[in-house]
Each structure stands twice: as structure tokens, then as C-alpha cells.
mmCIF file of C-alpha atoms in Angstrom:
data_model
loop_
_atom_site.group_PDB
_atom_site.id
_atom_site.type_symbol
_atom_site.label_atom_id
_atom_site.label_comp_id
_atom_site.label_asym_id
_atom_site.label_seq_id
_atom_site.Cartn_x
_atom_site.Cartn_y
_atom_site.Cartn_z
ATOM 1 C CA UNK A 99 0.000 0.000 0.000
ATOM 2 C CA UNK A 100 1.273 3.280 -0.564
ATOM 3 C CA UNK A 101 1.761 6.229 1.278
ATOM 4 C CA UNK A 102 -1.083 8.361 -0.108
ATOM 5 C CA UNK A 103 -3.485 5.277 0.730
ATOM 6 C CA UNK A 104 -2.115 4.460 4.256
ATOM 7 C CA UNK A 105 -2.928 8.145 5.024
ATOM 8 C CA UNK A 106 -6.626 7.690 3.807
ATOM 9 C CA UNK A 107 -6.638 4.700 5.817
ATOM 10 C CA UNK A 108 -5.387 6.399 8.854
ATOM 11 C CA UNK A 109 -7.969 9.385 8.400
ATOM 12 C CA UNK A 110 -10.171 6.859 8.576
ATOM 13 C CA UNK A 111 -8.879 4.971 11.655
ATOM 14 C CA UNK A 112 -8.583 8.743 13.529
ATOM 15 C CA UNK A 113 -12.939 9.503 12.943
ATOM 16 C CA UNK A 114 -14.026 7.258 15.548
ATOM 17 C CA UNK A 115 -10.824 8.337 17.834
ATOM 18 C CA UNK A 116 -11.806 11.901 17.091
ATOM 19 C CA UNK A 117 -15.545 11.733 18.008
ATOM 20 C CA UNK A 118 -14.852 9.263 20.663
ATOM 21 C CA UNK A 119 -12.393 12.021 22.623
ATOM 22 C CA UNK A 120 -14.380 15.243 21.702
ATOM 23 C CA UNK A 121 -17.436 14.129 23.423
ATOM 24 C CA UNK A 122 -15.671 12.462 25.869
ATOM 25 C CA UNK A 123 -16.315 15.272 28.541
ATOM 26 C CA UNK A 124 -14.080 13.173 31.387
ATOM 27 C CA UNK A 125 -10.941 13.843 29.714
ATOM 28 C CA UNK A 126 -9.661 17.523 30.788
ATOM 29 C CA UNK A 127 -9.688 19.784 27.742
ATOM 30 C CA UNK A 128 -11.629 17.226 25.316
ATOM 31 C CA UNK A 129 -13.026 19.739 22.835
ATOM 32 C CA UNK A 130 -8.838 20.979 22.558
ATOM 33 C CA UNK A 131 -7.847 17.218 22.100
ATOM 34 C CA UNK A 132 -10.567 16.611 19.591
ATOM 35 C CA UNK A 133 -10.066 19.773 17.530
ATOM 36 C CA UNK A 134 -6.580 18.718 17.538
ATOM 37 C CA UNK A 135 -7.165 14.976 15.951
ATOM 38 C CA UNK A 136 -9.687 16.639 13.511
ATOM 39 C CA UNK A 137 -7.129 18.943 12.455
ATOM 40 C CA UNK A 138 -4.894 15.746 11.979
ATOM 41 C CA UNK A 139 -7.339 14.176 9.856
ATOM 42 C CA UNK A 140 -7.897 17.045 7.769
ATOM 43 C CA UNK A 141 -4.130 17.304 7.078
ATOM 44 C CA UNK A 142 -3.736 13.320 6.174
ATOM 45 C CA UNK A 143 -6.719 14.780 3.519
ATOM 46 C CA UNK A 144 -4.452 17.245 1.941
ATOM 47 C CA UNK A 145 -1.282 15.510 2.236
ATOM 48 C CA UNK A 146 -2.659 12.129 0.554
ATOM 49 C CA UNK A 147 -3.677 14.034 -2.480
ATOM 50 C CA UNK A 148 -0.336 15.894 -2.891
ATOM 51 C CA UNK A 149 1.578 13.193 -3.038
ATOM 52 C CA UNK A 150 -0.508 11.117 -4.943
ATOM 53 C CA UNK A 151 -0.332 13.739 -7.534
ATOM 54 C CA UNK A 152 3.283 14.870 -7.374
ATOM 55 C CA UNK A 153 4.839 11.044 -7.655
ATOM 56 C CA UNK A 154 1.937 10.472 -10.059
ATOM 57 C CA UNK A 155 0.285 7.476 -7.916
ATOM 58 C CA UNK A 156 -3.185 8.131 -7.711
ATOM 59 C CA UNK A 157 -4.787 4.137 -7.828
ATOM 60 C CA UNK A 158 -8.352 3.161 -7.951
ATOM 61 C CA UNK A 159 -8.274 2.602 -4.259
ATOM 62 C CA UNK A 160 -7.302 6.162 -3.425
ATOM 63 C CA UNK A 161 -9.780 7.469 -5.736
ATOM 64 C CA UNK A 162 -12.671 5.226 -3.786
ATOM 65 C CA UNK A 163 -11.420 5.408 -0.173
ATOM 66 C CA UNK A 164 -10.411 8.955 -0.073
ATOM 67 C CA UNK A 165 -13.465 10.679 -0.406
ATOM 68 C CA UNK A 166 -15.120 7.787 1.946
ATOM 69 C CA UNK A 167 -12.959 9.037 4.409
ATOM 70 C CA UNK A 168 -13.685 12.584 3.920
ATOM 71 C CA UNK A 169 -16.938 11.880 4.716
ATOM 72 C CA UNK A 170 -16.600 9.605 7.266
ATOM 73 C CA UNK A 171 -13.998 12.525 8.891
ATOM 74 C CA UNK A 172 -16.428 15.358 7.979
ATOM 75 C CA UNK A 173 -19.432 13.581 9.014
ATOM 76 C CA UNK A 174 -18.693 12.556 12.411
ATOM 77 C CA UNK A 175 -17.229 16.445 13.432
ATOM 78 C CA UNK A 176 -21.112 17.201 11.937
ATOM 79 C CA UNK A 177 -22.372 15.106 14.321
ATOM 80 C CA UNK A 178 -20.127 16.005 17.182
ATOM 81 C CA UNK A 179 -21.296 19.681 16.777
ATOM 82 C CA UNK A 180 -24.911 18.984 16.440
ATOM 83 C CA UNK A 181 -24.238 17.147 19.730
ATOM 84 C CA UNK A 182 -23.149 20.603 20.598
ATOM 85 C CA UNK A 183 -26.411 22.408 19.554
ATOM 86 C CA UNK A 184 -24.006 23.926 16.856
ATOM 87 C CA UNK A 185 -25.292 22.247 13.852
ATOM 88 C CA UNK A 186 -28.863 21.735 12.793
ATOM 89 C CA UNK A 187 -29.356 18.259 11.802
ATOM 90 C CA UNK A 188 -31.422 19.527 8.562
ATOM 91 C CA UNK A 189 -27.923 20.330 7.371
ATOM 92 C CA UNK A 190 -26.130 16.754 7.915
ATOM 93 C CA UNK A 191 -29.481 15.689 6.094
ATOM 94 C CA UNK A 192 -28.532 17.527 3.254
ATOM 95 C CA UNK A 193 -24.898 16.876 3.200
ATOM 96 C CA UNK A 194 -25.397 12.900 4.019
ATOM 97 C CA UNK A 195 -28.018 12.897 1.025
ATOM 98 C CA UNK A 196 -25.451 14.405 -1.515
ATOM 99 C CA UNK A 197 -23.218 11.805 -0.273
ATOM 100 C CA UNK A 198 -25.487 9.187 -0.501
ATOM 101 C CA UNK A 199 -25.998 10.080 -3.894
ATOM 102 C CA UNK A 200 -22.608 11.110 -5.117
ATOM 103 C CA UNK A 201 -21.786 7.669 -3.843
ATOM 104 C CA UNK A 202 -24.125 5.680 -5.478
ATOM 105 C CA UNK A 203 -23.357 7.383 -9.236
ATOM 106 C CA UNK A 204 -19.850 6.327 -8.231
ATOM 107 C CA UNK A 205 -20.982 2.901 -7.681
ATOM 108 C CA UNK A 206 -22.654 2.308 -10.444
ATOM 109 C CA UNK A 207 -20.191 3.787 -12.685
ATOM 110 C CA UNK A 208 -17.885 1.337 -11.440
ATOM 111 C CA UNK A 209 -19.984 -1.448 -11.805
ATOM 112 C CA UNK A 210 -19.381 -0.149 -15.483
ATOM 113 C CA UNK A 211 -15.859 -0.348 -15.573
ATOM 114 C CA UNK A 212 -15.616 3.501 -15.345
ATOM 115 C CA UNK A 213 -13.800 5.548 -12.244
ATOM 116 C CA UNK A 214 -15.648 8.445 -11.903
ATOM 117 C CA UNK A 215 -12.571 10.759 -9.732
ATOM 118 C CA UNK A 216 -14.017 13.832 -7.514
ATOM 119 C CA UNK A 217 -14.628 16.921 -9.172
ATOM 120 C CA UNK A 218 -13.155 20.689 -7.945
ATOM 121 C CA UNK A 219 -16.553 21.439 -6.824
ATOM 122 C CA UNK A 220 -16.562 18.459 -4.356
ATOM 123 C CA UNK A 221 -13.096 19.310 -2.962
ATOM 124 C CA UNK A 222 -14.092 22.686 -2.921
ATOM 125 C CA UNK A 223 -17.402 21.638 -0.793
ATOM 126 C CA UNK A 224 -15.077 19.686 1.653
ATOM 127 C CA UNK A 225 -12.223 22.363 1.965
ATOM 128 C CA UNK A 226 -14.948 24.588 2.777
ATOM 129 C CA UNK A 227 -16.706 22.220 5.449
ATOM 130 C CA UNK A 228 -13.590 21.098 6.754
ATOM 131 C CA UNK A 229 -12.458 24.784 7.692
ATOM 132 C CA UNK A 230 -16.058 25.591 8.648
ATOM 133 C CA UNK A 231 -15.820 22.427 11.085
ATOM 134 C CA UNK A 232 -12.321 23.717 12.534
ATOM 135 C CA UNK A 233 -13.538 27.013 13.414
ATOM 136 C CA UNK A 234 -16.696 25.592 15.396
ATOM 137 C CA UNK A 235 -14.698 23.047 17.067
ATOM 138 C CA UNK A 236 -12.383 25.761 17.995
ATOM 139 C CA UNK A 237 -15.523 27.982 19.444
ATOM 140 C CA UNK A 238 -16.628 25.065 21.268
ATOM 141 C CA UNK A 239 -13.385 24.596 23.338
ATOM 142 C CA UNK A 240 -13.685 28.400 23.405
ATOM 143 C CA UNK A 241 -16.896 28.841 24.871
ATOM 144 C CA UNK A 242 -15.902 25.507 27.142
ATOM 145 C CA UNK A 243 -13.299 27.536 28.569
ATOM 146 C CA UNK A 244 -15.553 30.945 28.582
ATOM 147 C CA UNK A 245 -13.730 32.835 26.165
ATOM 148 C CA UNK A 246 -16.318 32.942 23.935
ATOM 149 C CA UNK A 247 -19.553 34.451 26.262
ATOM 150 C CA UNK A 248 -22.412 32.507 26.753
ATOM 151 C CA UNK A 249 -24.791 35.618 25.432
ATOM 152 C CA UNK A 250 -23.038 35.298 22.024
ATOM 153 C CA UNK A 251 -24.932 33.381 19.839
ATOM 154 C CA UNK A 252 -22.960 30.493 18.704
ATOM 155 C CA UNK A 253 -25.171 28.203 17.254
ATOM 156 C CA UNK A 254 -26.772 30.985 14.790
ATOM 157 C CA UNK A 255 -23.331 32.073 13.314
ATOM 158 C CA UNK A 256 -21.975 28.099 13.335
ATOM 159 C CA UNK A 257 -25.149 26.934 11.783
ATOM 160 C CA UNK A 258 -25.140 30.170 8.891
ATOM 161 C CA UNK A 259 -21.705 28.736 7.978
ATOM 162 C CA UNK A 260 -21.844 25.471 7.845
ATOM 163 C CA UNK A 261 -25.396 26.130 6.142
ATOM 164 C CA UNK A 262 -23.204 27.573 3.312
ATOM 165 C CA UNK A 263 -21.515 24.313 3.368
ATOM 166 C CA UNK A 264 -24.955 22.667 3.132
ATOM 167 C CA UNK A 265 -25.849 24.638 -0.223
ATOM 168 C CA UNK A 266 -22.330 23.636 -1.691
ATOM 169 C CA UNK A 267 -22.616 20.660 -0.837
ATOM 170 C CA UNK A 268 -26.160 20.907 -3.054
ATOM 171 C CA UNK A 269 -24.214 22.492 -5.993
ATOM 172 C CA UNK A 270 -21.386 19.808 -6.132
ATOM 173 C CA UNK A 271 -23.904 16.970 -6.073
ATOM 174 C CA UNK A 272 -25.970 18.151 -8.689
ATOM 175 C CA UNK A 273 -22.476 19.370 -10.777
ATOM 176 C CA UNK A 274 -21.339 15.679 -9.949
ATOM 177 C CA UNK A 275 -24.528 13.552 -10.719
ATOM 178 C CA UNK A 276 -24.514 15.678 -14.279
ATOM 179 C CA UNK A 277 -21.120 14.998 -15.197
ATOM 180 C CA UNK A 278 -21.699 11.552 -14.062
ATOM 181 C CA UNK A 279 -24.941 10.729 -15.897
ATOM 182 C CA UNK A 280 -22.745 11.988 -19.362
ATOM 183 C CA UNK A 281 -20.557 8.952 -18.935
ATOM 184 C CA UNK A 282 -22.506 6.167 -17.366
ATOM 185 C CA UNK A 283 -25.678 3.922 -18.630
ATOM 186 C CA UNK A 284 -28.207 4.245 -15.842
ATOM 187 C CA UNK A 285 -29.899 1.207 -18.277
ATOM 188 C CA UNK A 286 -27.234 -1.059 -18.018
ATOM 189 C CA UNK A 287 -28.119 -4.684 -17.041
#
């Protein structure tokens, strides 16, 4: 296996260790420990792709497994802030629903013989909700430690952003699933 790929495999391996130690309120500072193993796994996501691209080794299981990965990362931090009160579950509806369906054209185009690689749009969607994600997972060790005042409305402004994340996440799917449907038979037998 090769570097690129261990590193989606490790993201991977670090979601449930993530989600398992920010909401783990009996270890001291666990929203600081959590941000910190997000932040982790959202470097193994840049890092993969850079090397994969620079020594030219992008394989069939990087192009599958990374952006599982990215969702399984991006997905759980979702769910540890709606934990939180800081994300509206209407918006890991709509995120988990592009997935669902990004997924399954990918699926299907395989079944084809085609590999059907993320598009900008997508990386640009989880760029965008990974940063989002850091920034509220930063506020909530914040506010944990009173920094951030109880009177100032947290959820609103973490909900606004990631809702932005929401609506790209709604403009990459429907980018993707076009693309897609050029180059697969939905017909096929």
C-alpha cells in the first residue's frame, strides 16, 4: 500500500478516535484534544492528495477510499457539533443525502468499468466544510473555557456557515450527478 493510501486509511482509523475524545467530557480539555485529531485528519486529507499527484500514484483505491474518508472525517465532526447544539441536523441531512448520492453514481459507474474521480466542486465543498468544522470546534473549546460568552450566539453564526456548506454541498452533487450521468448507462443490465 502506498503512502497516499495508508494516510486515507489512517484518516479513517482517527474519525471514531476523534468523536470518541471530543465528546468524551471526562478527559480535561476534550473539545482541545478533539479539535486537535480533527485537524490531523484534515491534514492526512491534503497531504494524501499531494503526493498522490506529485509522484503520479493516484490508484483506484485512493480514488474510492479517499473521499469515503472525507466523509466519514467530515461527518462525524457534523455530528459532534450537532451534539453541541451547533449544527442543525437539517444540514447533515442535506450533506449525508449528496453523499449518498454522489456515492451511489460512483458505484454504479464502477460497476461499469468507469472511475468516476471527484470533481473541484466536491473538494471545494469539503475544503470549505472542513475549515467551517475547525472554526466551530475551535468555538466550542472556546466557549468551554468561557472565552467565547455565553450571550453570544454560537449556534446561529456556526449553523449560517456550515449552512453555506450545506448549499455547496447541493451544488457539487448536482455538478457531480450531471457529469456523471454523461458517462454512465443508468440502463445497463
Amino acid at each position: 500500500m502506498n503512502l497516499p493510501n495508508r494516510l486515507t486509511v489512517l484518516r479513517m482509523v482517527i474519525t471514531p478516535i476523534f468523536l470518541a475524545v471530543f465528546l468524551a467530557e471526562a478527559i480535561p480539555n476534550h473539545f482541545l484534544w478533539g479539535l486537535l485529531i480533527y485537524g490531523v485528519g484534515c491534514f492526512t486529507d491534503f497531504l494524501d492528495g499531494k503526493i498522490a499527484r506529485k509522484q503520479n500514484i493516484v490508484t483506484v483505491f485512493g480514488q474510492f477510499a479517499d473521499p469515503v474518508a472525507d466523509k466519514m472525517l467530515t461527518t462525524s465532526a457534523l455530528l459532534a457539533l450537532m451534539q453541541l447544539g451547533l449544527c442543525s441536523i437539517w444540514i447533515i441531512l442535506v450533506v449525508l443525502v449528496r453523499e449518498f448520492a454522489v456515492t451511489s453514481m460512483r458505484l454504479i459507474a464502477s460497476a461499469q468499468g468507469i472511475v468516476i474521480p471527484a470533481n473541484i466542486w466536491g473538494k471545494l465543498k469539503t475544503v470549505t466544510q472542513m475549515v467551517f468544522t475547525l472554526v466551530f470546534l475551535l468555538c466550542a473549546h472556546l466557549r468551554d473555557c468561557a472565552i467565547i460568552p455565553e450571550t453570544f450566539n454560537l449556534p446561529l453564526v456556526s449553523n449560517i456557515a456550515l449552512g453555506i456548506t450545506a448549499v455547496l454541498a447541493v451544488l457539487s452533487g448536482i455538478i457531480y450527478i450531471k457529469d456523471a450521468a454523461k458517462v454512465i448507462d443508468i440502463n445497463a443490465k
